[in-house]
Coordinates of C-alpha atoms in Angstrom, one line a residue:
X1 CA -31.4 -4.5 -10.4
X2 CA -31.4 -6.7 -7.4
X3 CA -27.8 -7.8 -8.2
X4 CA -26.8 -4.2 -8.4
X5 CA -28.3 -3.5 -5.0
X6 CA -26.5 -6.4 -3.5
X7 CA -23.2 -5.3 -5.1
X8 CA -23.5 -1.8 -3.8
X9 CA -24.2 -3.1 -0.3
X10 CA -21.0 -5.2 -0.6
X11 CA -19.1 -2.1 -1.7
X12 CA -20.4 -0.1 1.3
X13 CA -19.6 -2.9 3.8
X14 CA -16.1 -3.5 2.4
X15 CA -15.5 0.3 2.5
X16 CA -16.4 0.5 6.2
X17 CA -14.0 -2.4 6.9
X18 CA -11.1 -0.9 5.1
X19 CA -11.5 2.5 6.7
X20 CA -10.9 1.1 10.2
X21 CA -8.1 -1.4 9.6
X22 CA -5.2 -1.7 12.0
X23 CA -1.7 -2.4 10.7
X24 CA 0.9 -4.8 12.0
X25 CA 4.1 -2.7 11.8
X26 CA 6.7 -4.8 13.3
X27 CA 7.7 -8.1 14.9
X28 CA 10.7 -9.2 17.0
X29 CA 11.8 -12.0 19.4
X30 CA 12.7 -10.9 22.8
X31 CA 12.9 -12.7 26.1
X32 CA 11.4 -15.8 24.8
X33 CA 8.4 -14.1 23.3
X34 CA 7.2 -13.0 19.8
X35 CA 6.4 -9.3 20.2
X36 CA 4.1 -7.7 17.8
X37 CA 3.7 -4.0 17.3
X38 CA 0.6 -2.4 15.7
X39 CA -0.2 1.1 14.4
X40 CA -3.3 1.4 16.6
X41 CA -4.8 0.0 19.8
X42 CA -5.6 -3.7 19.8
X43 CA -8.6 -5.3 21.5
X44 CA -8.8 -8.9 22.8
X45 CA -12.2 -9.3 21.1
X46 CA -10.5 -9.0 17.8
X47 CA -8.0 -11.7 18.4
X48 CA -8.8 -15.4 17.8
X49 CA -6.5 -18.0 19.2
X50 CA -6.5 -21.8 18.6
X51 CA -4.2 -24.8 18.3
X52 CA -3.6 -27.3 15.5
X53 CA -1.8 -30.6 15.5
X54 CA 0.2 -32.8 13.2
X55 CA 2.3 -30.7 13.2
X56 CA 1.8 -28.9 16.4
X57 CA 0.9 -25.1 15.9
X58 CA -0.4 -22.2 17.7
X59 CA -2.5 -19.8 15.5
X60 CA -3.5 -16.2 16.2
X61 CA -5.9 -14.5 13.9
X62 CA -6.0 -10.6 14.2
X63 CA -9.2 -9.3 12.7
X64 CA -9.5 -5.9 11.1
X65 CA -5.8 -5.9 10.4
X66 CA -3.4 -5.7 7.5
X67 CA 0.3 -6.2 7.1
X68 CA 2.6 -3.3 6.5
X69 CA 5.5 -5.7 5.5
X70 CA 4.8 -9.2 4.2
X71 CA 8.3 -10.4 5.0
X72 CA 8.6 -9.2 8.6
X73 CA 9.0 -12.7 10.0
X74 CA 11.4 -13.9 7.4
X75 CA 14.4 -14.3 9.9
X76 CA 12.3 -15.9 12.7
X77 CA 12.5 -19.7 12.4
X78 CA 9.1 -21.6 12.7
X79 CA 7.0 -18.5 12.6
X80 CA 4.9 -17.4 9.7
X81 CA 2.9 -14.2 9.4
X82 CA 0.6 -13.6 6.4
X83 CA -2.5 -11.8 5.2
X84 CA -4.8 -14.8 5.7
X85 CA -7.8 -12.8 4.5
X86 CA -8.2 -9.2 3.4
X87 CA -8.9 -8.0 6.8
X88 CA -7.2 -10.9 8.9
X89 CA -3.6 -11.3 9.7
X90 CA -2.6 -14.8 10.7
X91 CA 0.4 -15.7 12.9
X92 CA 1.3 -19.3 13.0
X93 CA 3.9 -20.6 15.5
X94 CA 5.2 -24.2 14.8
X95 CA 6.6 -26.3 17.8
X96 CA 8.0 -29.8 18.1
X97 CA 5.2 -30.7 20.7
X98 CA 2.2 -29.0 22.2
X99 CA 2.9 -26.3 24.7
X100 CA 1.0 -23.9 26.9
X101 CA 0.8 -20.3 25.6
X102 CA -0.7 -17.4 27.4
X103 CA -0.5 -14.5 25.2
X104 CA -1.1 -10.9 26.6
X105 CA -1.1 -7.2 26.1
X106 CA 1.7 -5.3 28.1
X107 CA 0.2 -3.0 30.8
X108 CA 2.1 0.0 29.5
X109 CA 1.4 -0.4 25.8
X110 CA -2.0 -0.6 24.1
X111 CA -0.4 -1.3 20.7
X112 CA 1.6 -4.4 21.5
X113 CA 0.8 -8.1 21.8
X114 CA 3.3 -10.7 23.2
X115 CA 3.1 -14.4 22.5
X116 CA 5.3 -16.8 24.5
X117 CA 7.4 -19.1 22.3
X118 CA 8.3 -22.8 22.8
X119 CA 11.3 -23.2 25.0
X120 CA 13.7 -23.9 22.1
X121 CA 16.8 -22.0 21.3
X122 CA 16.4 -21.9 17.6
X123 CA 13.2 -19.8 17.1
X124 CA 15.3 -16.8 16.0
X125 CA 18.5 -16.6 14.0
X126 CA 21.5 -15.7 16.0
X127 CA 22.1 -11.9 16.3
X128 CA 25.4 -11.9 14.3
X129 CA 23.8 -13.9 11.5
X130 CA 20.7 -11.7 11.5
X131 CA 22.8 -8.6 11.2
X132 CA 24.7 -10.3 8.3
X133 CA 21.5 -11.2 6.6
X134 CA 20.1 -7.7 7.0
X135 CA 23.3 -6.1 5.5
X136 CA 23.1 -8.5 2.6
X137 CA 19.4 -7.5 2.1
X138 CA 20.0 -3.7 2.5
X139 CA 18.8 -3.2 -1.0
X140 CA 15.1 -3.8 0.1
X141 CA 14.0 -6.5 -2.1
X142 CA 10.9 -8.6 -1.6
X143 CA 12.2 -12.1 -2.2
X144 CA 15.5 -14.0 -2.5
X145 CA 14.3 -15.5 -5.7
X146 CA 14.8 -13.4 -8.8
X147 CA 11.9 -13.3 -11.2
X148 CA 11.7 -12.2 -14.9
X149 CA 9.6 -9.1 -15.4
X150 CA 9.6 -9.1 -19.2
X151 CA 5.9 -10.0 -19.5
X152 CA 4.8 -7.6 -16.6
X153 CA 3.7 -4.4 -18.3
X154 CA 3.3 -1.4 -16.0
X155 CA 1.1 1.5 -17.1
X156 CA 2.2 4.9 -15.5
X157 CA -0.3 7.8 -15.6
X158 CA 1.2 11.3 -14.8
X159 CA -1.8 13.3 -13.5
X160 CA -3.2 16.4 -15.1
X161 CA -1.4 18.1 -18.1
X162 CA -2.1 20.6 -20.8
X163 CA -4.6 23.2 -19.7
X164 CA -5.1 21.5 -16.3
X165 CA -2.1 22.3 -14.2
X166 CA -3.2 20.5 -11.1
X167 CA -2.1 22.0 -7.8
X168 CA -0.1 25.1 -8.1
X169 CA 2.3 26.7 -5.5
X170 CA 5.4 28.9 -5.4
X171 CA 5.5 29.1 -9.2
X172 CA 5.5 25.2 -9.5
X173 CA 2.8 23.1 -11.2
X174 CA 1.7 19.6 -10.2
X175 CA 1.5 18.5 -13.8
X176 CA 5.2 19.1 -14.4
X177 CA 6.4 17.6 -11.2
X178 CA 4.4 14.3 -11.6
X179 CA 5.6 14.0 -15.1
X180 CA 9.2 14.2 -14.1
X181 CA 8.6 11.6 -11.4
X182 CA 6.7 9.4 -13.9
X183 CA 9.7 9.5 -16.4
X184 CA 12.1 8.6 -13.5
X185 CA 9.9 5.7 -12.4
X186 CA 9.8 4.5 -16.0
X187 CA 13.5 4.2 -16.1
X188 CA 13.8 2.3 -12.8
X189 CA 11.1 -0.1 -13.9
X190 CA 12.8 -0.8 -17.2
X191 CA 16.0 -1.4 -15.3
X192 CA 14.2 -4.2 -13.5
X193 CA 13.1 -5.6 -16.8
X194 CA 9.5 -4.4 -16.9
X195 CA 8.0 -3.1 -20.2
X196 CA 6.3 0.3 -19.5
X197 CA 3.6 2.3 -21.0
X198 CA 3.2 6.0 -20.3
X199 CA -0.2 7.6 -20.6
X200 CA 1.5 10.9 -21.5
X201 CA 5.2 11.9 -22.0
X202 CA 4.6 15.6 -22.7
X203 CA 2.4 18.5 -21.4
X204 CA -0.9 17.3 -22.8
X205 CA -4.3 16.6 -21.2
X206 CA -6.0 13.3 -21.4
X207 CA -9.8 12.8 -21.4
X208 CA -11.4 10.6 -18.8
X209 CA -12.0 7.6 -21.1
X210 CA -8.4 7.7 -22.3
X211 CA -7.1 7.5 -18.8
X212 CA -9.5 4.8 -17.5
X213 CA -9.1 2.1 -20.2
X214 CA -5.5 2.1 -21.2
X215 CA -4.4 -0.4 -18.6
X216 CA -7.0 -2.9 -19.8
X217 CA -6.2 -2.3 -23.5
X218 CA -2.5 -2.8 -22.8
X219 CA -3.2 -5.8 -20.5
X220 CA -1.0 -4.3 -17.8
X221 CA -0.2 -6.0 -14.6
X222 CA -0.4 -2.8 -12.7
X223 CA -1.7 0.8 -13.2
X224 CA -0.1 3.7 -11.2
X225 CA -1.4 7.3 -11.4
X226 CA 1.0 9.9 -9.9
X227 CA -0.3 13.1 -8.4
X228 CA 0.7 15.8 -5.8
X229 CA -1.7 17.0 -3.2
X230 CA -2.8 20.4 -1.8
X231 CA -4.8 22.1 0.8
X232 CA -6.8 25.4 0.3
X233 CA -6.6 27.0 3.7
X234 CA -3.6 29.2 4.2
X235 CA -3.5 28.5 7.9
X236 CA -2.9 24.8 7.1
X237 CA -0.4 25.0 4.4
X238 CA 2.7 24.8 6.7
X239 CA 1.0 22.0 8.8
X240 CA -0.3 19.5 6.2
X241 CA 2.3 17.4 4.4
X242 CA 3.2 13.8 3.6
X243 CA 2.8 10.9 1.2
X244 CA -0.3 8.9 0.7
X245 CA -1.2 6.1 -1.5
X246 CA -4.9 5.3 -2.6
X247 CA -6.8 2.6 -4.0
X248 CA -10.3 2.7 -5.4
X249 CA -13.2 2.4 -3.0
X250 CA -16.0 4.4 -1.7
X251 CA -15.3 6.1 1.6
X252 CA -16.9 8.1 4.4
X253 CA -13.6 9.6 5.4
X254 CA -13.9 13.4 4.8
X255 CA -10.2 14.0 4.0
X256 CA -10.2 11.2 1.4
X257 CA -13.4 12.5 -0.2
X258 CA -11.9 16.1 -0.4
X259 CA -8.7 14.8 -2.1
X260 CA -10.7 12.7 -4.6
X261 CA -13.0 15.6 -5.4
X262 CA -10.0 17.8 -6.2
X263 CA -8.4 15.2 -8.5
X264 CA -11.8 14.2 -10.1
X265 CA -12.7 17.9 -10.9
X266 CA -10.7 18.2 -14.1
X267 CA -11.2 14.7 -15.6
X268 CA -15.0 14.9 -15.1
X269 CA -15.4 18.4 -16.4
X270 CA -18.2 18.4 -19.0
X271 CA -19.3 14.9 -18.2
X272 CA -23.0 14.5 -17.8
X273 CA -24.6 13.0 -14.8
X274 CA -25.7 10.0 -16.9
X275 CA -22.2 9.4 -18.1
X276 CA -20.9 9.6 -14.5
X277 CA -23.4 7.0 -13.5
X278 CA -22.3 4.7 -16.4
X279 CA -18.7 5.1 -15.4
X280 CA -19.5 4.4 -11.8
X281 CA -21.3 1.2 -12.8
X282 CA -18.1 0.1 -14.4
X283 CA -16.8 -0.6 -10.9
X284 CA -18.7 -3.8 -11.3
X285 CA -15.8 -5.0 -13.5
X286 CA -13.3 -2.6 -12.1
X287 CA -10.1 -2.9 -10.0
X288 CA -9.5 -5.9 -7.9
X289 CA -9.9 -4.2 -4.6
X290 CA -7.9 -6.5 -2.4
X291 CA -5.0 -6.7 -4.8
X292 CA -5.0 -3.0 -5.3
X293 CA -4.9 -2.6 -1.5
X294 CA -1.9 -4.9 -1.4
X295 CA -0.1 -3.0 -4.1
X296 CA -0.8 0.3 -2.3
X297 CA 0.7 -1.1 1.0
X298 CA 3.9 -2.2 -0.8
X299 CA 4.3 1.0 -2.8
X300 CA 3.7 3.2 0.2
X301 CA 6.3 1.3 2.3
X302 CA 8.8 1.5 -0.6
X303 CA 8.4 5.3 -0.9
X304 CA 8.7 5.9 2.9
X305 CA 11.7 3.7 3.2
X306 CA 13.6 5.5 0.5
X307 CA 12.6 9.1 1.5
X308 CA 13.4 8.5 5.2
X309 CA 16.8 7.2 4.4
X310 CA 17.8 10.6 3.3
X311 CA 15.3 13.2 4.6
X312 CA 13.9 13.9 8.1
X313 CA 10.4 14.6 8.9
X314 CA 8.7 12.9 6.0
X315 CA 5.2 12.1 7.1
X316 CA 3.7 8.7 6.3
X317 CA 0.1 9.5 5.3
X318 CA -0.6 5.8 4.9
X319 CA -2.7 3.8 2.6
X320 CA -6.2 5.1 2.1
X321 CA -9.2 4.5 -0.2
X322 CA -11.3 7.0 -2.1
X323 CA -13.4 7.1 -5.3
X324 CA -10.8 8.4 -7.8
X325 CA -12.4 8.3 -11.2
X326 CA -9.1 7.8 -12.9
X327 CA -9.0 4.3 -11.3
X328 CA -12.6 3.3 -12.2
X329 CA -12.1 1.8 -15.5
X330 CA -9.1 -0.5 -15.1
X331 CA -9.8 -4.1 -14.0
X332 CA -6.2 -4.4 -12.9
X333 CA -4.6 -3.7 -9.5
X334 CA -4.6 0.1 -9.6
X335 CA -3.4 2.8 -7.3
X336 CA -3.0 6.6 -7.1
X337 CA 0.1 8.0 -5.4
X338 CA -0.1 11.4 -3.8
X339 CA 3.7 12.1 -3.6
X340 CA 3.4 15.2 -1.4
X341 CA 1.8 18.5 -0.9
X342 CA 2.3 21.4 -3.4
X343 CA 0.8 23.7 -0.8
X344 CA 3.5 23.0 1.7
X345 CA 6.6 25.2 1.1
X346 CA 9.1 22.7 2.4
X347 CA 7.6 19.7 0.7
X348 CA 7.1 21.6 -2.6
X349 CA 10.8 22.6 -2.6
X350 CA 11.8 18.9 -2.0
X351 CA 9.4 17.7 -4.8
X352 CA 11.2 20.1 -7.2
X353 CA 14.6 18.5 -6.7
X354 CA 15.9 15.6 -8.8
X355 CA 17.2 13.8 -5.6
X356 CA 13.9 13.7 -4.0
X357 CA 12.1 12.7 -7.2
X358 CA 14.6 9.8 -7.6
X359 CA 13.9 8.4 -4.2
X360 CA 10.2 8.6 -4.8
X361 CA 10.6 6.8 -8.2
X362 CA 12.8 4.1 -6.7
X363 CA 10.5 3.5 -3.8
X364 CA 7.5 3.1 -6.1
X365 CA 9.5 0.7 -8.5
X366 CA 10.7 -1.4 -5.6
X367 CA 7.2 -1.5 -4.1
X368 CA 5.8 -2.7 -7.4
X369 CA 8.4 -5.5 -7.7
X370 CA 7.8 -6.4 -4.0
X371 CA 4.0 -6.8 -4.8
X372 CA 4.5 -8.8 -7.9
X373 CA 7.1 -11.1 -6.4
X374 CA 4.9 -11.7 -3.3
X375 CA 2.0 -12.5 -5.6
X376 CA 4.1 -15.2 -7.1
X377 CA 5.1 -16.4 -3.7
X378 CA 1.7 -16.3 -2.0
X379 CA 0.7 -19.5 -0.2
X380 CA -2.8 -19.8 1.4
X381 CA -1.9 -21.5 4.6

């Protein structure tokens, strides 16, 4: 009992941390400085700076921060940026000898941080070469090295089905649209060499225990549940839109709680309070929270990159956490993707087209590959 209390305390603490994380969105070299751009305001008290020797390095730890792109410093020589800990981004700058470094926040920007670089001319690749490298890498891949995916089974769960239509709007049903996207995702993952298992291929409803344990039974590397969102208030239907990716965690965020409650309603129907408590206790052996978070970041980035390459005004709802019951039983990295809002007329129309569905499926597939390749390349430095 004491162990359970400690674990629940850990869950609550972790939840509070993840709910307030900043994101490192971009990095560039300009005027002899490394310039970092964040999603939210940064504070000096959350930045730890120190130096290391043999070899000489400057290290900056940004607390309560996550990476939106793990390879953003790929073309900057002698600079490494990584998710050092679940809530700490580490920036390491190598130099041939110790140098003085006074980093600062620009007066006119609360979301940037500038770090002076050593006075060498080879920190960044030449502009022409950089452009060439970017053109060569235009097919957004996570690593130059190619890996085999034949042993990396992906389980895809198309939400709802059968008597449960999910969100409904304009004569369109969530259960049909997410199944179409799931089938497209299956094709793209198979092209990359992944074996794939679909929890449903037709219009049928799956019970809770069927959805929660499949990934473990199949020994999947990744579990992805696909859904579409909705809002009830008519006054908000034209305003609320966007793509969001969730991983399992308790949350105090009201919006995330509402979304989880809507998705949980059908799968928990008829489940007793005792059964719900037993299921919740399975979180003790449930998804790897940190890895699920990383997977969610890569998939969300992949979807947004694909959609914004062809469509204007696609809102990035970001990576969030919520207690989705469909994710509870899997002890694998697991995410739930809300591909858009069925209640928004414009987004619903897009979601009903094959072109839009293709881009979503491609984005998810590339995000999965990016996550798996980065897992193989991870170095704890």
